[in-house]
CSV table of C-alpha atoms and ligand atoms in Angstrom, one decimal:
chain,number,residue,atom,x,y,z
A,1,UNK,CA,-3.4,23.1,-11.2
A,2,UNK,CA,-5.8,19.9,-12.8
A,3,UNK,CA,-4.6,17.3,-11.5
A,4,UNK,CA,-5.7,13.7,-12.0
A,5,UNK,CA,-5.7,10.6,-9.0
A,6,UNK,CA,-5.5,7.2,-10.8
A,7,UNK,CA,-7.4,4.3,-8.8
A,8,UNK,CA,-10.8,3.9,-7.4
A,9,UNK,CA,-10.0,2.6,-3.3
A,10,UNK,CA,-10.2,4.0,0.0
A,11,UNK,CA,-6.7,5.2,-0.6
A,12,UNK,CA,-7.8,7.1,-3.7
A,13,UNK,CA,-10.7,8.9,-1.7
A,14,UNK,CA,-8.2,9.7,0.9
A,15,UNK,CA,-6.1,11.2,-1.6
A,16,UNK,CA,-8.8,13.5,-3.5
A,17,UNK,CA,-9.8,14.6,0.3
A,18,UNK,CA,-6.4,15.7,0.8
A,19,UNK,CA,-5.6,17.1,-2.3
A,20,UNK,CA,-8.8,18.9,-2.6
A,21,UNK,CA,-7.9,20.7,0.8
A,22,UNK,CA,-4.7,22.3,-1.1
A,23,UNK,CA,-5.0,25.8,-2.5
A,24,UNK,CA,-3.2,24.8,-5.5
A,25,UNK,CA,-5.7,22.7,-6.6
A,26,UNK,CA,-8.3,24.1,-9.5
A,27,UNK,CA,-9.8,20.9,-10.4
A,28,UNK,CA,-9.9,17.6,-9.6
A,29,UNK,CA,-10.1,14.7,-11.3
A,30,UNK,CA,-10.4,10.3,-10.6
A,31,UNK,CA,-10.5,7.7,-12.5
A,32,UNK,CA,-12.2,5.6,-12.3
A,33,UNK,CA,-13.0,7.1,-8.8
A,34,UNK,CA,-15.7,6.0,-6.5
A,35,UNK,CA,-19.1,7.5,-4.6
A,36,UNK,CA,-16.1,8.9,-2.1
A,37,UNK,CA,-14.7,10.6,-4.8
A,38,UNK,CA,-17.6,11.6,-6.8
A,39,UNK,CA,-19.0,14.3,-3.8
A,40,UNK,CA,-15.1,16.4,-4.1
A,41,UNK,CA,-13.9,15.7,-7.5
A,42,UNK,CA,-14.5,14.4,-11.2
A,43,UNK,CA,-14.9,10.8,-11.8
A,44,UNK,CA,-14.2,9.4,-15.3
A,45,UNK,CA,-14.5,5.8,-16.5
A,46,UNK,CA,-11.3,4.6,-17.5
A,47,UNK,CA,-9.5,2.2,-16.5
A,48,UNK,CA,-6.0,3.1,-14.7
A,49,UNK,CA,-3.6,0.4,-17.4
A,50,UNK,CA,-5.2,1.9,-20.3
A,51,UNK,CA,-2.5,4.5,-20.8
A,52,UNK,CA,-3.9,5.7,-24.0
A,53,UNK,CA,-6.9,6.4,-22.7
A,54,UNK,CA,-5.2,8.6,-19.3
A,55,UNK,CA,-2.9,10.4,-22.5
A,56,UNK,CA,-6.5,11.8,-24.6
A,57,UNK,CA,-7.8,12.5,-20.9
A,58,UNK,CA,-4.8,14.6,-19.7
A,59,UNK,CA,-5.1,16.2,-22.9
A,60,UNK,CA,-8.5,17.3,-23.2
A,61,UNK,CA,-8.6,17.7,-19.4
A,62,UNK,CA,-5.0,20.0,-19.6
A,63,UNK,CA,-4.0,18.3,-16.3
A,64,UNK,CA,-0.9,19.3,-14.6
A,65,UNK,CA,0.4,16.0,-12.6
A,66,UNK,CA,-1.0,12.6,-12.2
A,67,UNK,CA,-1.4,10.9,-8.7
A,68,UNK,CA,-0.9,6.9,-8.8
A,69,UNK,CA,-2.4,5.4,-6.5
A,70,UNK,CA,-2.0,1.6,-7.2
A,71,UNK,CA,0.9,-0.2,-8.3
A,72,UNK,CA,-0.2,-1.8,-11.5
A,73,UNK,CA,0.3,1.3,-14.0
A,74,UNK,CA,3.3,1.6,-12.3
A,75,UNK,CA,4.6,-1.4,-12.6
A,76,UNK,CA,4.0,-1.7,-16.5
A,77,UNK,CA,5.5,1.5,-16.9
A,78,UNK,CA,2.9,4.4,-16.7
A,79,UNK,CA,5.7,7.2,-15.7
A,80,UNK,CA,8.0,6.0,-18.5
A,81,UNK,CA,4.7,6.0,-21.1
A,82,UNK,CA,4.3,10.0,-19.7
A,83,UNK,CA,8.0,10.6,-20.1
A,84,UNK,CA,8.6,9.0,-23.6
A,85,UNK,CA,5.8,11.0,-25.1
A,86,UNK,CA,6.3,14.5,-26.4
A,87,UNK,CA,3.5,16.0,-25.3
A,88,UNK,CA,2.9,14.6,-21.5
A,89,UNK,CA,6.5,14.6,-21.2
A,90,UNK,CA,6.0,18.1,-18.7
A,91,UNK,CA,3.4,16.7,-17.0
A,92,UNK,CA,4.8,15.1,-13.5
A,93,UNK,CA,3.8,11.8,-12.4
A,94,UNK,CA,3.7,11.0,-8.9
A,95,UNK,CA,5.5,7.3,-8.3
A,96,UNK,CA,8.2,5.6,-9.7
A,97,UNK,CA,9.3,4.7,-13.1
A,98,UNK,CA,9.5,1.0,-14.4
A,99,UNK,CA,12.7,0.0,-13.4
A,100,UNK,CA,12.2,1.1,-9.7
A,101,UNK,CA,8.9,-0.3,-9.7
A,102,UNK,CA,10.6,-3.4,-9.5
A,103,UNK,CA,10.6,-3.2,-6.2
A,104,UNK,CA,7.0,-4.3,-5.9
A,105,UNK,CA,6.9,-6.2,-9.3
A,106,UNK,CA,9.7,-8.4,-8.4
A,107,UNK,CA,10.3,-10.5,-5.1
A,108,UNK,CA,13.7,-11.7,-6.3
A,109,UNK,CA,14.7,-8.1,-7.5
A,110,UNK,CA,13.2,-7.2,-4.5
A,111,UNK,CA,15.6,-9.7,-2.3
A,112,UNK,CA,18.5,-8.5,-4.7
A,113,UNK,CA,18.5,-4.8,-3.8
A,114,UNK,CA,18.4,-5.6,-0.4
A,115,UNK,CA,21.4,-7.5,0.0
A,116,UNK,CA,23.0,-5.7,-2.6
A,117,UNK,CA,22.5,-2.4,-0.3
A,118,UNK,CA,22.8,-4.4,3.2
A,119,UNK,CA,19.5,-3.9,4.3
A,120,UNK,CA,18.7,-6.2,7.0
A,121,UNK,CA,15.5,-8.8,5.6
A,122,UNK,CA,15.2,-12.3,5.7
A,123,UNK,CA,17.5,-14.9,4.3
A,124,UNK,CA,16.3,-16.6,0.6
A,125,UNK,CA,16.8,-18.1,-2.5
A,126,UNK,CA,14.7,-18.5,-5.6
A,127,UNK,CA,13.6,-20.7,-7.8
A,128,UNK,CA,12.1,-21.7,-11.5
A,129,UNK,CA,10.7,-24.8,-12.7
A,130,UNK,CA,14.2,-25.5,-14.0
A,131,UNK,CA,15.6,-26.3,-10.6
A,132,UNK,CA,12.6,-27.1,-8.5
A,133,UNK,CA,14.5,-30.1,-7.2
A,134,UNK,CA,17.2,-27.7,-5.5
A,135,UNK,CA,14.0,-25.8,-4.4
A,136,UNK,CA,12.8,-29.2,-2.2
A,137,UNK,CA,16.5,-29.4,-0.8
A,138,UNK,CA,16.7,-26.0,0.2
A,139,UNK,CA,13.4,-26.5,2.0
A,140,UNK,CA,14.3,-29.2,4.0
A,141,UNK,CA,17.7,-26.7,4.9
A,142,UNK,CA,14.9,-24.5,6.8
A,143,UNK,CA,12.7,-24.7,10.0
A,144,UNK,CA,9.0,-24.6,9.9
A,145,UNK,CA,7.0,-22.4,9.4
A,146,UNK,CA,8.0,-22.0,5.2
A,147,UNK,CA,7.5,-18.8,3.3
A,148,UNK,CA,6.6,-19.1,-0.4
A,149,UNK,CA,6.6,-15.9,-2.2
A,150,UNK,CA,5.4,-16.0,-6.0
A,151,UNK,CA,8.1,-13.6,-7.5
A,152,UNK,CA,5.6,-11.0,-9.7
A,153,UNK,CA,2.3,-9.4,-8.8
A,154,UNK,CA,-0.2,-12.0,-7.6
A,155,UNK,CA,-3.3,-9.5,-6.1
A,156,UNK,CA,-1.8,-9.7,-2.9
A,157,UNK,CA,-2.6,-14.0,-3.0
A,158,UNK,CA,1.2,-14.4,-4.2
A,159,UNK,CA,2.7,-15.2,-0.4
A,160,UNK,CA,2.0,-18.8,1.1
A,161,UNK,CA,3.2,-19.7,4.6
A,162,UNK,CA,3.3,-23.2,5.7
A,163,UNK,CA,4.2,-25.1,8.5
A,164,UNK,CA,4.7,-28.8,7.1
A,165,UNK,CA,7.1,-29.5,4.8
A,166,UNK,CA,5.7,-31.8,2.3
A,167,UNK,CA,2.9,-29.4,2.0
A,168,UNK,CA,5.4,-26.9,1.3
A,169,UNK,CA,7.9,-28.7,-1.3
A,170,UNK,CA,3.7,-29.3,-2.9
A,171,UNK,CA,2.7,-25.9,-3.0
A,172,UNK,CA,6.2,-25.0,-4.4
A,173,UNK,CA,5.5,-27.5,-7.4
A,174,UNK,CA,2.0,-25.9,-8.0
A,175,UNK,CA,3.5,-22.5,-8.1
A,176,UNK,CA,6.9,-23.4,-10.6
A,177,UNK,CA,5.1,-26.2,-12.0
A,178,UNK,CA,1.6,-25.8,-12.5
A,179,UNK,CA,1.6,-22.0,-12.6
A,180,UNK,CA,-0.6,-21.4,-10.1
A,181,UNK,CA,-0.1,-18.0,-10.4
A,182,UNK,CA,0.1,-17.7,-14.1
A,183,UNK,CA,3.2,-15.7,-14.9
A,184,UNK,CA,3.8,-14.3,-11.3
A,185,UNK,CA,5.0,-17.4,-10.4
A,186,UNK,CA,7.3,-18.3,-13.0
A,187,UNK,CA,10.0,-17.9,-10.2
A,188,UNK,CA,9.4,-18.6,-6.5
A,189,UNK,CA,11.2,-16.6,-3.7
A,190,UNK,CA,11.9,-19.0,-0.7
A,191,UNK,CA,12.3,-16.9,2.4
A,192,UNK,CA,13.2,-17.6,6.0
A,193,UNK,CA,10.7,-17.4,8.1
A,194,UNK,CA,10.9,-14.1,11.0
A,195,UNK,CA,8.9,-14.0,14.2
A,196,UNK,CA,7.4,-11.1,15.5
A,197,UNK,CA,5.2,-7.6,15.2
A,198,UNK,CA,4.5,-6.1,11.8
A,199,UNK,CA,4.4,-2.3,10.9
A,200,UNK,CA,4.6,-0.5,8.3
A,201,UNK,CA,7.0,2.7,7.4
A,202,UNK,CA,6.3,5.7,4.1
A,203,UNK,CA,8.6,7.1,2.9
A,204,UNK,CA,8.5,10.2,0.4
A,205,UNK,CA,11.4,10.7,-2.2
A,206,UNK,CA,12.3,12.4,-4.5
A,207,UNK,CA,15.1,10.1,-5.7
A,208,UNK,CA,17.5,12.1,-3.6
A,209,UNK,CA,15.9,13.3,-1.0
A,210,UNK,CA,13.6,11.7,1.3
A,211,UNK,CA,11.0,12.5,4.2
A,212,UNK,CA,9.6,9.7,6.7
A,213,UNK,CA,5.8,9.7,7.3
A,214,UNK,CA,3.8,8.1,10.1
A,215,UNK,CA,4.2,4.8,10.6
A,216,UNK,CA,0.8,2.5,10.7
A,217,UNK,CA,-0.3,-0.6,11.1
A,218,UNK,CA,-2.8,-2.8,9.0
A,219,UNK,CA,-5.0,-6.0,9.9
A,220,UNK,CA,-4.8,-8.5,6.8
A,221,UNK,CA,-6.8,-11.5,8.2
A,222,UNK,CA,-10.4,-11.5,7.8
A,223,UNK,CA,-11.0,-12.5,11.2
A,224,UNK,CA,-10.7,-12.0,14.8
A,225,UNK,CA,-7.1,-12.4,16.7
A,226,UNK,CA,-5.7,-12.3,13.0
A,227,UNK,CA,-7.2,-15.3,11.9
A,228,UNK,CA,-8.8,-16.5,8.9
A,229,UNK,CA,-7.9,-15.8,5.4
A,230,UNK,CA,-5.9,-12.4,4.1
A,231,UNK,CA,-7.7,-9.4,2.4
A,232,UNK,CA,-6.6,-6.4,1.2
A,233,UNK,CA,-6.7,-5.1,4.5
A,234,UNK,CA,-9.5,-4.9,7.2
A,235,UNK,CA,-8.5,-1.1,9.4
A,236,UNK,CA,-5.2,0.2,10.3
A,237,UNK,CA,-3.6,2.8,13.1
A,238,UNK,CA,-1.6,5.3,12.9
A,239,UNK,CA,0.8,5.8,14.7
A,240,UNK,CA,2.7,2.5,15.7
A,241,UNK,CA,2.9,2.3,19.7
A,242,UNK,CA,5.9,0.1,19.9
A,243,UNK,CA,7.4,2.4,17.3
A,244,UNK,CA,9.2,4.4,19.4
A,245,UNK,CA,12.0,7.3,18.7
A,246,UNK,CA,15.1,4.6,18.9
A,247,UNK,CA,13.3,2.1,16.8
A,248,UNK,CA,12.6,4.6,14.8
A,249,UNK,CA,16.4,5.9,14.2
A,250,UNK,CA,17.0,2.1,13.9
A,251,UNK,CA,14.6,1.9,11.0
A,252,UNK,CA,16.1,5.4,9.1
A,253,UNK,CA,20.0,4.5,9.5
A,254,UNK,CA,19.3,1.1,8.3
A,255,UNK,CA,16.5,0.6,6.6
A,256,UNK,CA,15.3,4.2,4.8
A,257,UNK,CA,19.0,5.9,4.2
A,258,UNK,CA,20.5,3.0,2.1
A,259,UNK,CA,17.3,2.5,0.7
A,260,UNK,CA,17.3,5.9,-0.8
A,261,UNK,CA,20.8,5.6,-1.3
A,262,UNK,CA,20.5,2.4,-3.2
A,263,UNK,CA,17.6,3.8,-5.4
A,264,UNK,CA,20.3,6.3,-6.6
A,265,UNK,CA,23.4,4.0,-7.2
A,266,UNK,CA,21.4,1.7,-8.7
A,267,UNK,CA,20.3,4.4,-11.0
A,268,UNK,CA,16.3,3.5,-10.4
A,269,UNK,CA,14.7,6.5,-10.8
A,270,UNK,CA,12.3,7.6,-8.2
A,271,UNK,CA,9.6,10.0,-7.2
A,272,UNK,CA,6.9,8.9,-5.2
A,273,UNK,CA,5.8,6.9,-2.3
A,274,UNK,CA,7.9,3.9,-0.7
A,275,UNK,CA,5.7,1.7,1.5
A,276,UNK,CA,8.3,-0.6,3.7
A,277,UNK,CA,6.6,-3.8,5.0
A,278,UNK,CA,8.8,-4.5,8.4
A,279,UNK,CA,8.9,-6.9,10.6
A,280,UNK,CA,10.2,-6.3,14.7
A,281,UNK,CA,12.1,-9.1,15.4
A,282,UNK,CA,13.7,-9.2,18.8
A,283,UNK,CA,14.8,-4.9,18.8
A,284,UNK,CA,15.3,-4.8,15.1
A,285,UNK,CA,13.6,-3.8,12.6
A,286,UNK,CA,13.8,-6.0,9.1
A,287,UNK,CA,12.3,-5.4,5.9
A,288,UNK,CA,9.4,-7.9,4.5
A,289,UNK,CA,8.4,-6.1,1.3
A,290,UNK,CA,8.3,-2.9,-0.1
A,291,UNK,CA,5.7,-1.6,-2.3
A,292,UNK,CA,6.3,1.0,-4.5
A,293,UNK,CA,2.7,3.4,-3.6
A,294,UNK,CA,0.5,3.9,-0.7
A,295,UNK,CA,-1.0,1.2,1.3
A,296,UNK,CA,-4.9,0.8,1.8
A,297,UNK,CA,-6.0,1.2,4.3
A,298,UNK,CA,-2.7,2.9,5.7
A,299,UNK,CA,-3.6,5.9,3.6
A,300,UNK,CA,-6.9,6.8,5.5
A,301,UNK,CA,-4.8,6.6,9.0
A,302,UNK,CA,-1.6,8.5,7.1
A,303,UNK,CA,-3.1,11.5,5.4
A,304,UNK,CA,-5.4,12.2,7.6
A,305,UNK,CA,-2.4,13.1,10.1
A,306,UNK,CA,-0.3,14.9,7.4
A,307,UNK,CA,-0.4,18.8,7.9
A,308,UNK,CA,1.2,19.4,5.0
A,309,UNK,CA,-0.3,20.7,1.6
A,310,UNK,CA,0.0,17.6,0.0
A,311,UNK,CA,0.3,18.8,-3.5
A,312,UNK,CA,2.9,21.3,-2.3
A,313,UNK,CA,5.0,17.9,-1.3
A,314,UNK,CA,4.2,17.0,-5.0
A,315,UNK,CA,5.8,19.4,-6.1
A,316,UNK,CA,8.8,19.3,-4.4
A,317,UNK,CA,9.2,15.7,-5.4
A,318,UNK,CA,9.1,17.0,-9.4
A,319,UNK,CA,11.6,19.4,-8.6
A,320,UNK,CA,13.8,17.6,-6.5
A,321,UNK,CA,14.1,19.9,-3.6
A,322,UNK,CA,12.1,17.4,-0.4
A,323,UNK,CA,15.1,18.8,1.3
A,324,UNK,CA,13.4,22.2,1.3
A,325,UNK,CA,10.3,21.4,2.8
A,326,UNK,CA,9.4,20.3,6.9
A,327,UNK,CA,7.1,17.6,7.4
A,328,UNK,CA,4.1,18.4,9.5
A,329,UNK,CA,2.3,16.0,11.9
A,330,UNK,CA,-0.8,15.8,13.3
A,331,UNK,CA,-0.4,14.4,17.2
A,332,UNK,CA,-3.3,12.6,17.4
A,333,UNK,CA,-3.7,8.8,16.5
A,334,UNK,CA,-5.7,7.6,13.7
A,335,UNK,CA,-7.8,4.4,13.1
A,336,UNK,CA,-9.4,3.2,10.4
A,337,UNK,CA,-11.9,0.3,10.4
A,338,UNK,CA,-13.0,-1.4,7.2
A,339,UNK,CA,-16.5,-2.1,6.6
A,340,UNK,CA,-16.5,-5.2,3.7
A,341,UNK,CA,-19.1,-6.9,1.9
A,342,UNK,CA,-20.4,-10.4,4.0
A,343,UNK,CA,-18.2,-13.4,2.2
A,344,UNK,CA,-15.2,-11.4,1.2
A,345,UNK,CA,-12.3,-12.3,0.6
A,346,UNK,CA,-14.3,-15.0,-1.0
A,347,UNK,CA,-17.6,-14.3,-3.2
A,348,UNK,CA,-19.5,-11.5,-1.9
A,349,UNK,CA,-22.8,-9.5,-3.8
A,350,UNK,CA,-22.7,-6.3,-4.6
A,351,UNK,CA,-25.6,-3.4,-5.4
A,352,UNK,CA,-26.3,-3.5,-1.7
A,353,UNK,CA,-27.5,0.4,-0.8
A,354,UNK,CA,-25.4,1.8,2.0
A,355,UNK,CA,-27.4,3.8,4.5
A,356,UNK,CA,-26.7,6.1,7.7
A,357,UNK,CA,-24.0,8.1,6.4
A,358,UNK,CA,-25.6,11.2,6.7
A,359,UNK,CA,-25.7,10.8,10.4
A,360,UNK,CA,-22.1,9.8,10.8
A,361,UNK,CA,-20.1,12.7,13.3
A,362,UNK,CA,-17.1,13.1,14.2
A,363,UNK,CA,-15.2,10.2,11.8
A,364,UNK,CA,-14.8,10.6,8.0
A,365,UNK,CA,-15.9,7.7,5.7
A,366,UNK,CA,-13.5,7.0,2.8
A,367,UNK,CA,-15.8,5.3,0.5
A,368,UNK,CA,-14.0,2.2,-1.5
A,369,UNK,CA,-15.6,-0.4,-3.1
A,370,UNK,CA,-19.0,2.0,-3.4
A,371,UNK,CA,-20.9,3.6,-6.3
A,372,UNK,CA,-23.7,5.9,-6.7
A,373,UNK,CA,-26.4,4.6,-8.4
A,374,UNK,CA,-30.1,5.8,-9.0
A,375,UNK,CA,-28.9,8.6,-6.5
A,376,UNK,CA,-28.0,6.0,-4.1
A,377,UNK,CA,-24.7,4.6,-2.6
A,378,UNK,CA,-24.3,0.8,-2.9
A,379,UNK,CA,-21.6,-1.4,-2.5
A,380,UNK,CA,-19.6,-2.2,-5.6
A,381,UNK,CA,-16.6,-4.5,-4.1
A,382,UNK,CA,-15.2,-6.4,-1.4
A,383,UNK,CA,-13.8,-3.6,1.0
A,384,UNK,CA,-16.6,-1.2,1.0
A,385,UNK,CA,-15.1,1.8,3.5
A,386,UNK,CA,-13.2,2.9,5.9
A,387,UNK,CA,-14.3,4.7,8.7
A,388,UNK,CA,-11.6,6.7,9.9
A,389,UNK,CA,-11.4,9.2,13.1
A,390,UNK,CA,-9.0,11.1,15.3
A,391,UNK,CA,-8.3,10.6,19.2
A,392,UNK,CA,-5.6,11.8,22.0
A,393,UNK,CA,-4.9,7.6,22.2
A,394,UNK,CA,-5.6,5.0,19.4
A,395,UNK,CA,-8.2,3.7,21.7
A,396,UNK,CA,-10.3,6.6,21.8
A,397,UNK,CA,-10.0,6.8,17.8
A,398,UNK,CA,-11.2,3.5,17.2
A,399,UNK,CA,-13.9,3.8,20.3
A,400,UNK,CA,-15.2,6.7,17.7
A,401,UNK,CA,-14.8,4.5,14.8
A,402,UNK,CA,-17.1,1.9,16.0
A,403,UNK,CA,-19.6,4.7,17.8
A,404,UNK,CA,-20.0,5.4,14.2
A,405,UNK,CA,-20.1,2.3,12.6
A,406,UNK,CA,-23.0,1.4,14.6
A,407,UNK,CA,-25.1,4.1,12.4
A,408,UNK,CA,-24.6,2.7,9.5
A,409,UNK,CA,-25.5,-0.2,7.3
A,410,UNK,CA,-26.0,-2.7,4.7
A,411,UNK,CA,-27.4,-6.1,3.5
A,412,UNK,CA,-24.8,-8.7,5.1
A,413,UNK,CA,-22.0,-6.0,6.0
A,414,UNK,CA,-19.0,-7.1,8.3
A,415,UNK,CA,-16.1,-5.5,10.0
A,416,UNK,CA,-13.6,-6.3,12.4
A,417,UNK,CA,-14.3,-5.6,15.7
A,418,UNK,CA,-10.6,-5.7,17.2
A,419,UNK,CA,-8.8,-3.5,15.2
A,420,UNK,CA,-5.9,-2.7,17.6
A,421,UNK,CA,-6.2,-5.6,19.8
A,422,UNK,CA,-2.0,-6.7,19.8
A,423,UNK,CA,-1.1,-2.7,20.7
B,1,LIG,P1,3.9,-9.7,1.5
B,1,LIG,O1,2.9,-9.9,0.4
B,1,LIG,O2,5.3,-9.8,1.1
B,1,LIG,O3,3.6,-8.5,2.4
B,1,LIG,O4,3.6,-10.9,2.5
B,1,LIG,C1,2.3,-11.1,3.1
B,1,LIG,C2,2.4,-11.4,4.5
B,1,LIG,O5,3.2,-12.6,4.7
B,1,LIG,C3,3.2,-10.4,5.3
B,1,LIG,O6,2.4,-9.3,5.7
B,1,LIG,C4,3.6,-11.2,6.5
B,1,LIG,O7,2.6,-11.3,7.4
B,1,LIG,C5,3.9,-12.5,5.9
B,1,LIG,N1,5.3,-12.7,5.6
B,1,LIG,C6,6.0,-12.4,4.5
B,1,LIG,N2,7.3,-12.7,4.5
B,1,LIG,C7,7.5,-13.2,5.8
B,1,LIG,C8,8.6,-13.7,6.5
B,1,LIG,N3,9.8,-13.8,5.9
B,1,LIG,N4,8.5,-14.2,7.7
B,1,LIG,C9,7.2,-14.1,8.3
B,1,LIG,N5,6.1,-13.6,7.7
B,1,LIG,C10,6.2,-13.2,6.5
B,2,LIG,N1,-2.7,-2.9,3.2
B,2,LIG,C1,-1.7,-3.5,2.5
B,2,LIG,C2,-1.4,-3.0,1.1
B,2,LIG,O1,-1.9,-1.9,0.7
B,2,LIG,O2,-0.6,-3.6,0.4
């Protein structure tokens, strides 16, 4: 089979790496791609919301199935675009279609599906600039800390926590009012606030059937003890310690089954990845956000631990028969630490060449927010890569991770050096 990965992150390099490893895959294609992706597969510059331009590519290219690896083309409908036209009509597309993609597009539809389905999250209401007035009330209902979520896709900015309440009933006024967000915060989702550890659950489906992945565990704060501002993500592990076998039957009977289930009855048609954002409070698991795609950088911790030929899952998904096929895991932990560009999540420089990572053993870089240029890799974003490896304990994986990291450099590059530290 062709097949074609949309997206040009860490995640997207994991992807090709995996998918390249499957029999049934002739060539391989990215786009955009990165320097990652470049060395295993085809990289072609377009963007991944320009459906017109991924309909002449799939075309000329005869690919068999499309990979989506972030959620914007899926939000604005990329699967429906494929199905709705005659000729890409037979070509599958891995992750949801429109309507589904709600899930990540919309906080309040979101918020809506859960109760609707009983899925235990965290109380709310939401809000437009209509009734901002009954937003400030239902503030002062709550206890500090306050959770302002804008309701559509904000780059990951769209969440706001806040711990006095004037400052919250302001920030809700700059969101409804002064559209801080733009459109994505036309409405405002108001959430209670839950204490405790975060994880995160995947979840194949095919719309019927579904198969749970390893859990991981990201590190959004750009510093130290989780402090500092968020970023896409600074390293992850995989799995979760305090994810054990009852917590994890916890999460299936009440988070994953009526999930799946609730995808059906709601007639939201479904075949990809489900990302569930959870929160332990107390025992219990309760569910944040979901995203409808991978997380980065959960994929480099995920996939790496998948034995499975991915494509062969892929497959199974198209045809709806997940039932069919046993999921595979690696035993071993993985960790992943991110290597990002010195000022991000703020204003960084790119161009910076990126050296050592010929001598890099034992852990595999996923190249991100990198580029080859003049025959050289040099930094081209804010999260550069993520150096992944394998161990018996998560300690020893991330021990190898930084082992590795030492090796390698460029002009004003930073990492985290806890990843792992609240395990
Ligand atoms: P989200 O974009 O929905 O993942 O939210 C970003 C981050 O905000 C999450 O990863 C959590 O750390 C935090 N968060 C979101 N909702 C809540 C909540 N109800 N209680 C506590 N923290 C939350
Ligand atoms: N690492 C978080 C995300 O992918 O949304």
């Amino acid at each position: 089979m062709n097949i074609l990965i949309l997206g040009s992150g860490g995640r997207e390099h994991t992807f090709a790496w995996k998918i390249s490893q499957s029999p049934l895959c002739k060539k391989l294609f990215v786009a955009p791609g990165n320097s990652g992706t470049a060395e295993i597969a085809q990289n072609v510059n377009i963007s991944v919301t320009d459906f017109e331009a991924v309909k002449e590519l799939v075309v000329s290219k005869a690919i068999d199935m499309v990979v989506v690896g972030p959620e914007d083309p899926l939000v604005e409908g990329i699967h429906d675009f494929f199905l709705d036209d005659e000729v890409l009509k037979k070509v599958p597309v891995i992750g949801p279609q429109k309507a589904a993609a709600q899930l990540e597009g919309s906080k309040e539809f979101a918020k809506e599906f859960l109760f609707r389905h009983n899925i235990p999250t965290a109380a709310y209401q939401s809000f437009n600039a209509q009734n901002v007035e009954e937003g400030y009330h239902f503030l002062e209902t709550l206890n500090a800390p306050y959770v302002l979520k804008a309701d559509g896709l904000a780059a990951g900015k769209g969440v706001v926590i806040l711990n006095d309440l004037n400052e919250a009933k302001a920030e809700l006024k700059r969101m409804l009012v002064d559209a801080k967000f733009g459109k994505a915060s036309t409405k405002v989702v108001i959430e209670e606030f839950l204490n405790g550890i975060e994880l995160s659950c995947f979840v194949l489906t095919d719309g019927k059937h579904y198969k749970i992945l390893p859990t991981a565990k990201d590190y959004k704060r750009i510093g130290e003890g989780d402090t500092g501002l968020n970023t896409g993500g600074m390293g992850a592990v995989s799995p979760v310690p305090f994810a054990d076998d009852d917590f994890m039957q916890k999460i299936e009977e009440r988070i994953v089954k009526p999930t799946v289930l609730g995808l059906q009855k709601d007639s939201l048609p479904y075949k990809g990845f489900i990302f569930i954002g959870l929160i332990k409070v107390g025992n219990d698991p309760k569910v944040i956000e979901y995203n409808v795609r991978m997380g980065d950088p959960e994929t480099e911790v995920v996939l790496p631990r998948l034995k499975n030929d991915l494509v062969e899952l892929f497959i199974a998904l198209e045809k709806q028969s997940l039932n069919e096929k046993e999921i595979s895991i690696d035993e071993r932990a993985a960790t992943t630490v991110m290597l990002v560009s010195g000022g991000y999540p703020g204003a960084y420089e790119k161009g910076k060449v990126i050296s050592g990572l010929e001598t890099i053993e034992g852990s595999i870089p996923f190249h991100a927010g990198a580029i080859v240029k003049d025959g050289q890799v040099v930094t081209s974003g804010g999260r550069v890569m993520a150096i992944t490896s394998y161990g018996d304990t998560y300690q020893e994986a991330i021990k190898k991770s930084y082992e590795n990291i030492e090796k390698l450099h460029f002009d004003k590059m930073n990492y985290r050096k806890d990843i792992g530290f609240d395990l």
